CSV table of C-alpha atoms in Angstrom, one decimal:
chain,number,residue,atom,x,y,z
A,1,MET,CA,232.4,136.9,1.8
A,2,ARG,CA,234.8,139.9,2.7
A,3,GLY,CA,235.2,142.1,5.9
A,4,SER,CA,236.5,141.8,9.4
A,5,PRO,CA,234.8,138.5,11.6
A,6,LEU,CA,234.0,140.9,14.3
A,7,ILE,CA,231.7,143.3,12.1
A,8,ARG,CA,230.1,140.0,10.5
A,9,THR,CA,229.4,138.5,14.0
A,10,LEU,CA,228.0,141.6,15.2
A,11,ALA,CA,226.0,141.8,12.4
A,12,THR,CA,224.5,138.5,12.4
A,13,GLY,CA,224.0,139.1,16.2
A,14,ILE,CA,221.9,142.0,15.8
A,15,ALA,CA,220.5,140.5,12.6
A,16,LEU,CA,219.3,137.5,15.2
A,17,ILE,CA,218.6,139.7,18.2
A,18,LEU,CA,215.6,142.0,15.5
A,19,ALA,CA,214.4,138.5,14.4
A,20,ALA,CA,213.3,137.4,17.8
A,21,MET,CA,212.0,140.5,18.7
A,22,VAL,CA,209.6,140.3,15.8
A,23,LEU,CA,208.9,137.3,16.6
A,24,VAL,CA,208.0,137.9,19.8
A,25,HIS,CA,205.8,140.7,19.0
A,26,LEU,CA,203.9,138.4,16.6
A,27,ASN,CA,203.6,135.6,19.1
A,28,ARG,CA,201.9,138.3,22.1
A,29,ARG,CA,198.9,137.6,22.9
A,30,PRO,CA,195.9,140.5,22.6
A,31,LYS,CA,194.8,141.5,26.6
A,32,PRO,CA,191.6,140.6,27.3
A,33,ALA,CA,188.9,143.6,27.1
A,34,VAL,CA,187.9,144.7,30.6
A,35,VAL,CA,183.9,145.3,30.7
A,36,PRO,CA,182.5,147.2,33.9
A,37,PRO,CA,179.9,145.1,35.8
A,38,GLY,CA,176.2,145.4,34.3
A,39,ASP,CA,177.1,146.6,30.5
A,40,ALA,CA,174.6,145.6,28.2
A,41,THR,CA,177.7,145.2,25.6
A,42,ALA,CA,179.0,142.4,28.1
A,43,PRO,CA,179.4,138.9,26.5
A,44,HIS,CA,176.9,136.5,28.4
A,45,GLU,CA,178.0,133.2,29.5
A,46,ALA,CA,176.4,130.1,27.1
A,47,ALA,CA,173.5,129.1,28.8
A,48,ALA,CA,174.2,125.5,30.2
A,49,GLU,CA,171.9,123.2,27.9
A,50,PRO,CA,169.7,120.2,29.6
A,51,GLY,CA,171.3,116.7,29.2
A,52,ILE,CA,169.3,114.6,26.8
A,53,PRO,CA,167.7,111.4,28.8
A,54,THR,CA,168.7,108.6,26.9
A,55,PRO,CA,167.8,105.1,28.1
A,56,PHE,CA,170.6,102.5,27.0
A,57,VAL,CA,170.5,99.1,26.6
A,58,LEU,CA,173.9,96.9,27.0
A,59,THR,CA,174.4,93.5,25.8
A,60,LEU,CA,177.7,91.6,26.6
A,61,SER,CA,179.1,88.4,25.0
A,62,GLU,CA,179.9,87.2,28.3
A,63,PRO,CA,179.7,87.8,32.1
A,64,ALA,CA,181.6,91.0,33.6
A,65,GLU,CA,183.2,91.3,36.6
A,66,SER,CA,182.7,95.1,36.3
A,67,VAL,CA,181.3,97.6,33.9
A,68,THR,CA,181.2,101.3,33.9
A,69,LEU,CA,179.5,103.9,31.4
A,70,GLU,CA,180.8,107.5,31.6
A,71,ALA,CA,178.6,110.4,29.8
A,72,GLY,CA,178.0,114.0,30.4
A,73,GLY,CA,180.6,113.9,33.3
A,74,ALA,CA,178.7,111.2,35.4
A,75,VAL,CA,180.1,107.5,36.0
A,76,GLN,CA,177.5,105.3,36.3
A,77,ALA,CA,178.8,101.3,37.5
A,78,ILE,CA,176.4,99.1,36.3
A,79,ASP,CA,176.0,95.7,38.5
A,80,PRO,CA,177.0,93.0,36.1
A,81,ALA,CA,174.8,90.0,37.4
A,82,ALA,CA,173.4,89.6,33.9
A,83,GLU,CA,174.3,89.7,30.1
A,84,THR,CA,171.7,92.5,29.4
A,85,LEU,CA,172.0,95.7,31.2
A,86,SER,CA,169.8,98.7,31.3
A,87,GLY,CA,169.2,102.1,32.6
A,88,THR,CA,169.7,106.2,31.8
A,89,LEU,CA,172.3,108.3,30.5
A,90,GLU,CA,172.2,111.6,30.5
A,91,LEU,CA,173.4,112.7,27.4
A,92,GLU,CA,174.7,116.0,26.3
A,93,PRO,CA,173.6,118.1,23.5
A,94,GLY,CA,175.3,117.8,20.1
A,95,HIS,CA,178.2,115.3,19.7
A,96,PRO,CA,178.2,113.8,23.2
A,97,SER,CA,180.7,110.9,24.4
A,98,VAL,CA,180.3,107.9,26.2
A,99,PHE,CA,182.9,105.8,27.6
A,100,ILE,CA,182.9,102.3,28.2
A,101,ASP,CA,184.9,100.3,30.4
A,102,VAL,CA,184.2,96.6,30.8
A,103,THR,CA,186.1,93.9,32.9
A,104,TRP,CA,185.2,90.3,32.7
A,105,ARG,CA,185.1,87.6,34.9
A,106,ASP,CA,187.1,84.9,32.7
A,107,ARG,CA,190.6,87.3,32.2
A,108,GLU,CA,191.6,85.0,29.1
A,109,PRO,CA,192.0,86.9,26.5
A,110,ARG,CA,189.8,85.9,23.1
A,111,PRO,CA,187.5,88.4,21.4
A,112,ARG,CA,184.7,89.5,23.4
A,113,PHE,CA,182.0,92.1,22.6
A,114,ALA,CA,179.9,94.7,24.0
A,115,LYS,CA,176.9,96.5,22.3
A,116,LEU,CA,175.3,99.4,23.2
A,117,VAL,CA,172.0,100.5,22.1
A,118,LEU,CA,170.9,104.6,22.8
A,119,GLU,CA,167.4,105.9,22.5
A,120,PRO,CA,167.7,109.3,23.2
A,121,SER,CA,164.2,110.9,23.1
A,122,GLY,CA,163.6,113.1,19.8
A,123,HIS,CA,166.7,111.6,17.9
A,124,PRO,CA,167.0,108.0,16.3
A,125,THR,CA,168.8,105.4,18.0
A,126,ALA,CA,171.9,104.4,17.8
A,127,THR,CA,173.9,101.1,17.9
A,128,HIS,CA,177.4,100.4,18.6
A,129,TYR,CA,179.4,97.6,19.4
A,130,PHE,CA,182.9,97.7,21.5
A,131,ASP,CA,185.2,94.5,20.8
A,132,SER,CA,188.7,93.5,22.0
A,133,ASP,CA,190.5,90.6,22.9
A,134,GLY,CA,190.8,91.3,26.3
A,135,PRO,CA,188.9,94.2,28.7
A,136,ILE,CA,187.0,96.9,26.8
A,137,SER,CA,187.8,100.6,27.3
A,138,ASP,CA,186.7,102.8,24.6
A,139,ALA,CA,184.7,105.6,23.9
A,140,TRP,CA,182.0,106.4,21.0
A,141,GLU,CA,180.8,110.3,20.3
A,142,ILE,CA,177.6,110.0,18.9
A,143,HIS,CA,176.2,112.6,16.2
A,144,LEU,CA,172.9,113.8,17.6
A,145,HIS,CA,171.2,116.1,15.1
A,146,PRO,CA,167.4,117.3,15.3
């Protein structure tokens, strides 16, 4: 390429500045619309759907030191006195997630499992196995379709 190095440098700098301006313009987010209060066209907040009360049965392969289930933002610590545990969880409609944490009494690493059976009203029974060679800390996304 021929020409003065100064002019080539200036041309390259101008091209880079113009490219940066285009990228900034493309990445600019639109301003949110201002809706006056009481306007009928204002978007309504989605009404919080009630949770689905769901009885559960949790079967452990051996005695645990602590068991915790979390669903719908509520954490439930369960007394691990027996190998079969039961109660009720409040599941969110649609695709709720259930989180489980199990710490075993015997901390020796070996294969263990937890079987969770959910019976949501109006939906088929759902069963899931969690397994690990140590403590169990896992999640399960359930598909609740009417």
